[in-house]
Amino acid sequence: MSVVISAAGSGAGPVVAAAATTIDTPSIQYLQLSPVLIVFGVAMAGVLVEAFLPERARQLVQPLLTGGGFIAAFVAVCLLHAHRGVLAAGAVAIDGPTLFMSGTILVFAALSVLLVAERKLDSAGGTLVADASVVPGASGARALRNARGMQTEAYPLMAFSVAGMMLFVASNTLLVMFIALEILSLPLYLLAGLARRRRLLSQEAAVKYFLLGAFSSAFFLYGLALIYGFAGSVELGRIADAANTVGRHDTYLYLGMALLAVGLLFKIGAAPFHSWTPDVYQGAPTPVTAFMAAGTKVAAFGALLRVFYVAFGGLRWDWRPIMWAVAILTMVVGAVIAITQRDVKRLIGYSAVAHAGFILVGVAAANTEGLSGTMFYLVAYGFTTIAALAVVTLVRTGDGEASDLARWQGLGKQKPLLAGSFAFLLLSMAGIPLTAGFIGKFSVFEAGIAGNAVPLVVVAVLTSAIAAFFYVRVIVLMFFSEPTGERPVVVTGSTLTYATVGIGTVMTLLLGVAPQPLLDLANHAAASGFVR
Amino acid sequence: MNPSNYLVLAAILFSIGAVGVLVRRNAIVVFMCVELMLNAANLTLVTFSRIQGTLDGQVIAFFVMVVAAAEVVVGLAIILTIFRTRRSASVDDVNLLKY
């Protein structure tokens, strides 16, 4: 099948007016694209469920549908493990890193569905608001706080966001990447504003995330436009060919590369584009924070790696110094500011910034070890963060989560097992041996040394030591200080959240004690590299 | 007419938008400035499309318009909710989350 397009208007100039161009409609390999298509299908079905099922039925159907869809898509990713190739007329690339990161995103999304679906956290139910459009403080707001329902639109929004993330790591052209960036971001802006308690903070987080996110995607788009001006195409392979042609380096290329980097570094939360991270992590409902922390980070690093390894791989001597500088700044800013934090979610937010810096060490290494190390680190970090934030949802006071650290004093005596697993997760974030975090740090630092980035690794090790200080401070607070003031209530009946904590902790331990299978998988995925 | 003049115009528009996001206080105006940046990128794309004689840039510009429309829907919904809560759309009043 083919479509004939004739350029109308003979005055359109000599170059555009090719009289009649035949465009072959691309063949779409539905089978290879099935993971993304499944998730998109689940999202659409979720919208229909919202429209046609009554409130009570939706509470049950939506989590099953969304979670089941994520698991089905994960199975599809596993079945596709041997596929490599560029699909849909060069729009999407299926290769080792794509499949590895899509699988990772789906696992984290499925765990986040467990947290969102939790209905037994306080008298009113879960952590998501029953009706997001009711004005806080108005009449009816109090009734709303105790309403049993929740905004079940959260599930289709999550599914859309996951589809965007999967497309983001798979995109082979900058246009698809831009659209995937928006598909993953727009639902997240809305999800950030859905917290049941502390509505003002939640809405504020949504506004900040939205305005800054839109600002950064405008930079990404302008970078795309300049790269198009340089290379005449937005396909990553063509950009690489143009950039590798001697004597074609010009302003558009470097300006475009810088602007694309701004857009991508914003999404990963690297300094100096990190200022949204702690605010949004604190304000957003905690399950959404977990989803965003784990999923968005994987997706954004996937896209960053693809752009800089495929399109600008030949220019690595030009971009590596900048990546070094950003990595160092990110690690230092994240670790130093985290020391002063008094709020658990904000602390995890700044720790996310510091972790983004550590992962950037793997990116700056610009070699295959860097790619596999980065992918392993993302898996380790995701499990740890989701489990840690799940613990945060369990420790509550009368008006929601007891996110103030002072309330956590003496928690170890009250709930030794829960506090113990939280302490273990913090140790993993600090990178203590026998945890996943240690293996992750080890693999990216090793890649950094192999990539001649020794000074960068030295800075990374030093900032890990600074970061270890504030993690250990929380552990000391929980186990070695007496509780003061009102003690928080630790919710006990919430099976789904405890399951998430359990899975995250076990995976953190397992990846720390026996990391070899996943390391092999990451190496295998990285060895074949990116297709283009 | 030399098409690179349009590139300069687009760069100026983009800069006006970026500065506007940084200095204006009303969330709606900030958002309009972001839209101005997107339109500047569109103008750049169309100009490059003309210079290079490929249609890709014009196709991308259509995609960008659709994405911008979707962004307006989500953005105005968020800004409207916070306006109804606080009776103000100033980004300076959004100051509970800090440090």
XYZ file of C-alpha atoms in Angstrom:
631
model
C 0.000 0.000 0.000
C 1.361 3.398 -0.821
C 0.256 6.973 -0.589
C 1.088 9.581 -3.185
C 1.699 13.053 -1.908
C 2.077 15.881 -4.351
C 3.618 19.069 -3.141
C 1.043 21.739 -3.839
C 1.987 25.184 -5.080
C 4.732 25.428 -7.641
C 6.026 28.586 -5.965
C 7.174 26.508 -3.000
C 10.762 26.813 -4.111
C 13.046 24.512 -5.979
C 13.896 22.220 -3.114
C 10.562 21.335 -1.565
C 8.594 21.008 -4.767
C 9.542 17.518 -5.746
C 6.553 16.986 -7.993
C 5.118 13.783 -6.590
C 6.762 11.741 -3.856
C 5.683 8.205 -3.230
C 5.679 7.324 0.434
C 5.405 3.646 1.242
C 3.289 3.107 4.306
C 5.495 1.351 6.827
C 4.744 -2.150 7.915
C 4.177 -2.328 11.656
C 5.585 -5.380 13.431
C 2.797 -5.738 15.964
C 4.357 -8.766 17.613
C 7.632 -7.066 18.463
C 5.802 -3.958 19.626
C 3.369 -5.995 21.736
C 4.655 -4.908 25.203
C 3.976 -1.224 24.523
C 0.731 -2.007 22.724
C -0.510 -4.121 25.643
C 0.113 -1.293 28.085
C -1.565 1.263 25.806
C -4.495 -1.139 25.416
C -4.783 -1.518 29.180
C -4.773 2.249 29.569
C -7.574 2.651 27.017
C -9.556 -0.174 28.630
C -9.038 1.568 31.982
C -10.607 4.745 30.596
C -13.622 2.703 29.430
C -13.894 1.046 32.848
C -13.974 4.532 34.400
C -16.833 5.453 32.106
C -19.026 2.394 32.420
C -18.513 0.620 35.748
C -19.916 1.812 39.094
C -17.598 3.150 41.799
C -17.362 -0.016 43.904
C -16.629 -2.277 40.947
C -13.910 0.069 39.700
C -12.053 -0.196 43.001
C -11.584 -3.887 42.288
C -11.423 -4.021 38.487
C -8.959 -1.208 37.886
C -6.012 -2.555 39.954
C -6.538 -6.069 38.582
C -6.726 -4.804 35.005
C -3.725 -2.503 35.299
C -1.558 -4.874 37.313
C -2.493 -7.802 35.087
C -1.689 -5.726 32.007
C 1.745 -4.853 33.360
C 2.463 -8.499 34.111
C 1.255 -9.552 30.623
C 3.479 -6.906 29.053
C 6.399 -8.127 31.188
C 5.831 -11.682 29.914
C 5.778 -10.293 26.360
C 9.116 -8.547 27.005
C 10.582 -11.833 28.287
C 9.345 -13.730 25.224
C 10.891 -11.107 22.950
C 14.296 -11.371 24.609
C 16.109 -12.490 21.456
C 14.644 -9.862 19.125
C 16.817 -7.071 17.817
C 15.857 -4.600 15.163
C 14.434 -1.270 14.139
C 10.671 -1.251 13.736
C 7.902 0.949 12.374
C 9.930 2.724 9.693
C 12.817 3.484 11.999
C 10.691 4.952 14.783
C 11.303 2.338 17.459
C 14.384 0.258 18.228
C 14.058 -3.089 19.974
C 17.427 -4.123 21.405
C 19.026 -5.388 24.585
C 18.878 -2.138 26.567
C 15.300 -1.439 25.419
C 14.044 -4.850 26.530
C 15.968 -4.784 29.811
C 14.695 -1.342 30.745
C 11.127 -1.994 29.573
C 11.045 -5.081 31.765
C 12.434 -3.111 34.696
C 9.851 -0.339 34.262
C 7.030 -2.894 34.145
C 8.150 -4.643 37.339
C 8.380 -1.309 39.188
C 5.000 -0.244 37.817
C 3.400 -3.497 38.990
C 4.836 -2.972 42.483
C 3.535 0.611 42.478
C 0.060 -0.656 41.581
C 0.154 -2.679 44.816
C 0.881 0.525 46.752
C -1.795 2.552 44.972
C -4.350 -0.222 45.480
C -3.749 -0.336 49.249
C -7.048 0.518 50.987
C -6.294 -0.163 54.636
C -3.857 2.604 55.559
C -6.127 4.739 57.679
C -9.790 4.941 58.533
C -10.511 6.519 55.162
C -8.740 4.050 52.923
C -5.762 4.523 50.653
C -3.446 7.417 49.980
C -5.239 8.789 46.943
C -7.953 11.424 47.213
C -11.610 10.534 46.650
C -12.349 13.604 44.546
C -9.460 15.738 43.377
C -11.629 18.659 42.310
C -13.049 19.476 45.771
C -11.402 22.629 47.120
C -9.466 21.990 50.347
C -10.914 23.901 53.267
C -14.312 24.291 51.630
C -17.405 22.670 53.040
C -17.350 19.040 52.071
C -13.582 18.831 52.290
C -13.770 17.203 55.701
C -16.306 14.690 54.462
C -14.008 14.117 51.504
C -11.115 13.260 53.782
C -13.091 10.424 55.276
C -14.761 9.340 52.035
C -13.991 5.719 51.314
C -13.570 6.171 47.579
C -10.542 7.122 45.602
C -9.877 8.707 42.253
C -9.578 5.439 40.289
C -8.489 7.401 37.213
C -5.047 7.002 38.767
C -4.746 3.513 37.269
C -5.249 4.419 33.590
C -3.026 7.462 34.166
C -0.313 5.164 35.487
C -0.740 2.848 32.511
C -0.389 5.741 30.060
C 2.683 6.907 31.890
C 4.235 3.425 31.785
C 3.519 3.176 28.051
C 5.276 6.511 27.602
C 8.257 5.306 29.628
C 8.566 2.132 27.552
C 8.369 4.126 24.329
C 10.887 6.633 25.724
C 13.596 3.982 26.179
C 12.780 2.407 22.799
C 12.549 5.499 20.612
C 14.913 5.601 17.683
C 14.015 9.099 16.527
C 13.954 12.298 18.518
C 10.339 12.928 17.493
C 9.115 9.663 19.046
C 11.277 10.458 22.056
C 9.631 13.880 22.472
C 6.140 12.419 22.208
C 7.017 9.613 24.630
C 8.420 12.226 27.016
C 5.065 13.993 27.030
C 3.069 10.751 27.320
C 5.072 9.790 30.380
C 5.065 13.252 31.951
C 1.508 14.530 31.543
C -0.124 11.728 33.607
C 2.575 12.138 36.257
C 1.786 15.856 36.640
C -1.819 14.915 37.386
C -0.937 11.977 39.652
C 1.285 14.252 41.747
C -1.783 16.290 42.723
C -3.904 13.408 44.024
C -2.787 12.998 47.662
C -5.651 12.409 50.125
C -4.009 14.223 53.043
C -2.182 17.552 52.806
C -3.980 18.556 49.620
C -2.274 21.947 49.413
C 1.192 20.410 49.346
C 0.067 17.917 46.748
C -1.443 20.549 44.464
C 1.646 22.662 44.878
C 3.807 19.722 43.859
C 1.663 19.232 40.766
C 1.966 22.909 39.745
C 5.719 22.965 40.260
C 6.264 19.700 38.446
C 4.059 20.796 35.581
C 5.547 24.257 35.018
C 9.142 23.084 35.293
C 8.466 19.934 33.268
C 6.837 21.898 30.451
C 9.737 24.373 30.552
C 12.294 21.583 30.214
C 10.427 19.803 27.425
C 10.404 23.098 25.509
C 14.210 23.041 25.736
C 14.224 19.442 24.524
C 12.034 20.405 21.572
C 14.185 23.361 20.569
C 17.212 21.075 20.755
C 15.385 18.636 18.503
C 14.685 21.446 16.015
C 18.331 22.525 15.917
C 19.548 18.945 15.499
C 17.070 18.574 12.649
C 18.589 21.688 11.126
C 22.042 20.184 11.454
C 21.405 16.629 10.292
C 18.299 16.994 8.125
C 16.706 14.148 10.027
C 15.741 13.308 13.576
C 16.666 9.624 13.329
C 19.423 8.891 15.819
C 21.437 6.865 13.282
C 21.309 9.638 10.681
C 22.313 12.207 13.289
C 25.299 10.027 14.182
C 26.284 9.773 10.503
C 26.040 13.537 10.071
C 27.939 14.221 13.288
C 30.717 11.815 12.306
C 31.273 13.520 8.958
C 34.474 15.485 9.313
C 34.087 19.217 8.905
C 30.369 19.250 9.553
C 30.552 20.220 13.200
C 28.744 23.428 13.698
C 26.788 25.554 16.119
C 23.473 23.805 15.516
C 24.923 20.458 16.524
C 26.463 21.622 19.786
C 23.596 23.917 20.720
C 21.087 21.187 19.921
C 23.026 18.611 21.911
C 23.167 20.934 24.923
C 19.444 21.678 24.788
C 18.544 17.986 24.453
C 20.765 17.291 27.444
C 18.907 19.944 29.480
C 15.579 18.253 28.772
C 16.866 14.769 29.639
C 18.895 15.802 32.696
C 15.809 17.543 34.053
C 13.887 14.269 33.896
C 16.591 12.328 35.726
C 16.794 15.077 38.352
C 20.460 15.952 37.891
C 21.846 19.191 39.297
C 21.468 22.036 38.323
C 18.056 20.871 37.079
C 17.124 19.026 40.270
C 15.144 21.648 42.183
C 11.781 20.041 41.424
C 12.819 16.624 42.787
C 12.525 17.103 46.562
C 9.387 19.244 46.275
C 7.543 16.799 44.058
C 8.721 13.759 46.019
C 7.422 15.335 49.220
C 4.141 16.676 47.901
C 3.019 13.803 45.696
C 1.110 10.880 47.228
C 3.738 8.384 48.389
C 2.790 5.515 46.003
C 3.082 7.976 43.130
C 6.439 9.131 44.477
C 7.590 5.502 44.471
C 6.360 4.965 40.923
C 7.957 8.186 39.748
C 11.235 7.660 41.579
C 11.771 4.171 40.177
C 10.079 4.294 36.787
C 10.933 7.782 35.555
C 14.552 7.341 36.504
C 14.880 4.155 34.444
C 13.084 5.731 31.487
C 15.042 8.981 31.553
C 18.403 7.225 31.874
C 17.417 4.884 29.039
C 16.707 7.834 26.779
C 19.824 9.721 27.897
C 22.002 6.683 27.185
C 20.412 6.145 23.804
C 20.794 9.758 22.688
C 24.363 10.119 23.881
C 25.640 6.654 22.940
C 23.892 6.323 19.567
C 23.403 9.820 18.146
C 26.382 11.528 19.764
C 28.572 8.462 20.316
C 31.201 9.821 17.941
C 31.364 13.089 19.873
C 32.020 11.539 23.251
C 35.183 13.579 23.714
C 33.057 16.685 23.443
C 30.254 15.719 25.823
C 32.140 13.699 28.429
C 33.616 16.724 30.260
C 30.128 18.224 30.605
C 28.755 14.900 31.851
C 31.594 14.750 34.369
C 30.773 18.215 35.639
C 27.062 17.456 35.901
C 27.731 14.138 37.672
C 30.050 15.739 40.225
C 27.687 18.652 40.862
C 24.708 16.293 41.204
C 26.429 13.973 43.660
C 27.724 16.819 45.816
C 24.477 18.818 45.839
C 22.349 15.738 46.558
C 24.553 14.393 49.345
C 25.281 17.707 51.069
C 21.750 19.131 51.078
C 20.288 15.782 52.178
C 22.206 16.098 55.445
C 20.051 19.029 56.536
C 16.683 17.412 55.789
C 14.057 16.867 58.489
C 11.432 15.111 56.361
C 11.726 11.480 55.269
C 10.232 11.965 51.803
C 12.385 15.030 51.152
C 15.394 13.067 52.349
C 14.597 10.330 49.833
C 14.143 13.063 47.217
C 17.631 14.455 47.792
C 19.004 10.924 47.962
C 17.415 10.395 44.509
C 19.410 13.403 43.292
C 22.624 11.944 44.711
C 21.844 8.563 43.129
C 21.249 10.254 39.769
C 24.806 11.557 40.109
C 26.198 8.084 40.861
C 24.381 6.626 37.858
C 25.743 9.455 35.705
C 29.223 8.117 36.500
C 28.239 5.043 34.505
C 26.915 7.226 31.677
C 30.056 9.364 31.640
C 32.185 6.217 31.364
C 30.866 5.919 27.788
C 31.617 2.211 27.413
C 29.728 -1.085 27.462
C 30.493 -1.649 31.147
C 28.993 1.761 31.815
C 25.804 0.747 30.038
C 25.411 -2.542 31.901
C 26.444 -0.989 35.238
C 23.896 1.778 34.792
C 21.155 -0.732 34.048
C 22.008 -2.841 37.094
C 22.146 0.244 39.312
C 18.699 1.342 38.109
C 17.186 -2.037 39.053
C 18.832 -2.037 42.480
C 17.875 1.566 43.179
C 14.281 1.062 42.039
C 13.549 -1.903 44.308
C 15.158 -0.173 47.281
C 13.322 3.105 46.787
C 9.901 1.551 46.243
C 10.276 -0.526 49.417
C 11.547 2.465 51.434
C 8.640 4.649 50.336
C 6.236 1.792 51.099
C 7.566 1.840 54.677
C 6.962 5.609 54.762
C 3.258 5.077 53.962
C 2.909 2.727 56.953
C 4.180 5.088 59.656
C 1.292 7.455 60.298
C -0.149 10.031 62.634
C -3.657 11.419 62.894
C -3.309 13.600 59.810
C -1.526 11.288 57.427
C 2.021 10.064 57.159
C 4.466 10.888 59.947
C 7.000 12.138 57.459
C 8.779 14.375 59.999
C 11.950 12.546 61.050
C 11.517 13.516 64.722
C 8.459 11.268 64.816
C 10.570 8.310 63.755
C 12.615 8.386 66.975
C 12.511 5.054 68.733
C 10.588 3.329 65.956
C 13.018 0.422 66.209
C 11.740 -0.394 69.697
C 8.127 -0.123 68.649
C 8.349 -2.143 65.408
C 11.741 -3.863 65.189
C 11.051 -5.800 62.002
C 9.694 -2.885 59.969
C 12.363 -0.499 61.265
C 14.957 -3.198 60.615
C 13.987 -3.583 56.989
C 13.903 0.215 56.576
C 17.401 0.360 58.068
C 18.522 -2.349 55.631
C 17.066 -0.384 52.698
C 18.871 2.761 53.856
C 22.124 0.796 54.088
C 21.557 -0.338 50.520
C 21.105 3.282 49.453
C 24.328 4.094 51.248
C 26.068 1.257 49.393
C 27.085 -1.061 52.234
C 28.292 -4.537 51.101
C 25.764 -7.399 50.944
C 23.137 -5.021 49.618
C 22.047 -4.332 46.052
C 23.221 -0.731 46.356
C 26.814 -1.844 46.905
C 26.880 -4.019 43.784
C 25.259 -1.219 41.799
C 27.793 1.362 42.953
C 30.618 -1.102 42.411
C 29.605 -1.808 38.828
C 29.249 1.846 37.801
C 32.492 2.839 39.547
C 34.302 -0.073 37.896
C 32.973 1.109 34.534
C 34.115 4.622 35.366
C 37.665 3.410 36.037
C 37.627 1.330 32.843
C 36.534 4.475 31.010
C 39.470 6.535 32.348
C 37.267 8.538 34.694
C 39.321 7.958 37.841
C 38.932 11.481 39.330
C 35.177 11.212 38.845
C 35.123 7.882 40.685
C 37.184 9.352 43.537
C 34.635 12.157 43.944
C 31.834 9.584 43.766
C 33.374 7.479 46.543
C 33.868 10.556 48.736
C 30.267 11.706 48.246
C 29.060 8.153 48.994
C 30.764 8.565 52.354
C 28.957 11.880 52.938
C 25.688 10.284 51.877
C 26.239 7.326 54.204
C 26.245 9.825 57.087
C 22.634 10.870 56.726
C 21.365 7.363 56.097
C 23.096 6.139 59.229
C 21.728 9.151 61.130
C 18.177 7.960 60.401
C 19.089 4.441 61.570
C 20.559 5.813 64.802
C 17.438 7.901 65.268
C 15.213 4.850 64.916
C 17.152 2.449 67.104
C 19.197 4.397 69.626
C 17.070 7.338 70.681
C 14.081 7.452 72.973
C 10.722 8.347 71.453
C 9.616 11.895 72.247
C 6.186 13.427 71.999
C 3.353 11.696 70.235
C 4.351 8.308 68.886
C 3.332 7.462 65.337
C 0.893 4.674 64.609
C 2.288 1.856 62.493
C -0.475 0.367 60.378
C -0.496 -3.413 60.597
C -3.371 -4.723 58.485
C -2.244 -3.526 55.078
C -1.211 -6.673 53.230
C -0.418 -5.094 49.877
C 1.988 -2.532 51.309
C 3.717 -5.135 53.471
C 4.023 -7.360 50.401
C 5.718 -4.492 48.547
C 8.086 -3.863 51.444
C 8.839 -7.590 51.532
C 9.475 -7.928 47.803
C 11.648 -4.802 47.725
C 13.698 -5.838 50.748
C 14.168 -9.417 49.559
C 15.225 -8.228 46.119
C 17.642 -5.729 47.672
C 19.163 -8.546 49.717
C 19.136 -11.032 46.849
C 20.795 -8.612 44.432
C 23.386 -7.900 47.096
C 24.183 -11.513 47.944
C 23.720 -13.217 44.570
C 23.850 -10.483 41.925
C 25.397 -12.634 39.211
C 22.236 -13.644 37.281
C 21.083 -10.053 36.922
C 24.627 -8.834 36.199
C 24.876 -11.458 33.457
C 21.532 -10.366 32.073
C 22.596 -6.691 32.097
C 25.931 -7.560 30.481
C 24.185 -9.667 27.869
C 21.718 -6.855 27.143
C 24.516 -4.282 26.953
C 26.893 -6.432 24.915
C 24.716 -6.318 21.807
C 24.499 -2.564 22.305
C 21.981 -0.206 20.795
C 20.660 -0.922 17.316
C 20.178 2.091 15.081
C 14.084 36.328 1.357
C 16.833 34.661 3.288
C 15.203 31.887 5.364
C 17.805 32.154 8.094
C 16.083 35.374 9.197
C 13.268 33.144 10.431
C 15.766 31.170 12.477
C 16.865 34.389 14.145
C 13.258 35.359 14.755
C 12.588 31.921 16.278
C 15.645 32.234 18.523
C 14.418 35.645 19.701
C 10.938 34.268 20.392
C 12.403 31.312 22.263
C 14.518 33.646 24.394
C 11.536 35.902 25.144
C 9.611 32.806 26.223
C 12.433 31.479 28.401
C 12.981 34.846 30.088
C 9.244 35.187 30.548
C 9.044 31.853 32.376
C 11.768 33.037 34.715
C 10.499 36.567 35.466
C 6.702 36.463 35.231
C 4.755 35.614 38.386
C 1.342 34.556 37.121
C 1.172 30.815 36.431
C -1.014 31.361 33.354
C 1.475 33.837 31.890
C 4.361 31.478 32.703
C 2.500 28.784 30.864
C 1.888 31.079 27.880
C 5.613 31.730 27.769
C 6.236 27.969 27.584
C 3.815 27.816 24.660
C 5.747 30.640 23.010
C 8.898 28.531 23.347
C 7.165 25.569 21.712
C 5.997 27.788 18.857
C 9.507 29.142 18.409
C 10.687 25.542 18.053
C 7.930 24.970 15.485
C 9.032 27.976 13.467
C 12.593 26.664 13.540
C 11.427 23.242 12.362
C 9.422 24.641 9.473
C 12.274 26.933 8.422
C 14.786 24.095 8.434
C 12.292 21.994 6.503
C 12.214 24.702 3.833
C 16.007 25.129 3.813
C 16.695 21.410 3.479
C 13.817 20.508 1.220
C 12.573 17.652 3.386
C 9.054 17.458 4.749
C 10.055 15.960 8.109
C 10.203 19.299 9.872
C 6.666 20.220 8.881
C 5.346 16.838 9.991
C 7.116 17.245 13.342
C 5.542 20.687 13.724
C 2.082 19.094 13.453
C 2.974 16.573 16.153
C 4.207 19.382 18.358
C 0.915 21.254 17.986
C -1.009 18.179 19.140
C 1.323 17.661 22.087
C 1.051 21.340 23.017
C -2.735 21.080 22.971
C -2.627 18.075 25.299
C -0.246 19.953 27.562
C -2.636 22.924 27.720
C -5.456 20.649 28.880
C -3.432 19.130 31.691
C -1.729 22.393 32.642
C -4.845 24.519 32.843
C -6.567 21.818 34.908
C -3.729 21.856 37.430
C -3.471 25.652 37.545
C -7.257 25.983 37.872
C -7.376 23.597 40.837
C -4.731 25.494 42.732
C -6.375 28.806 41.815
C -9.685 27.660 43.288
C -7.889 26.670 46.476
C -5.831 29.810 46.963
C -7.695 32.461 44.972
C -4.392 33.335 43.333
C -2.453 32.093 40.342
C 0.826 33.660 41.413
C 3.756 31.279 41.456
C 5.176 33.208 44.424
C 2.274 32.054 46.594
C 3.128 28.415 45.911
C 5.679 28.272 48.684
C 4.829 25.540 51.173
C 7.400 23.081 49.847
C 10.897 24.354 50.384
C 14.372 23.665 51.716
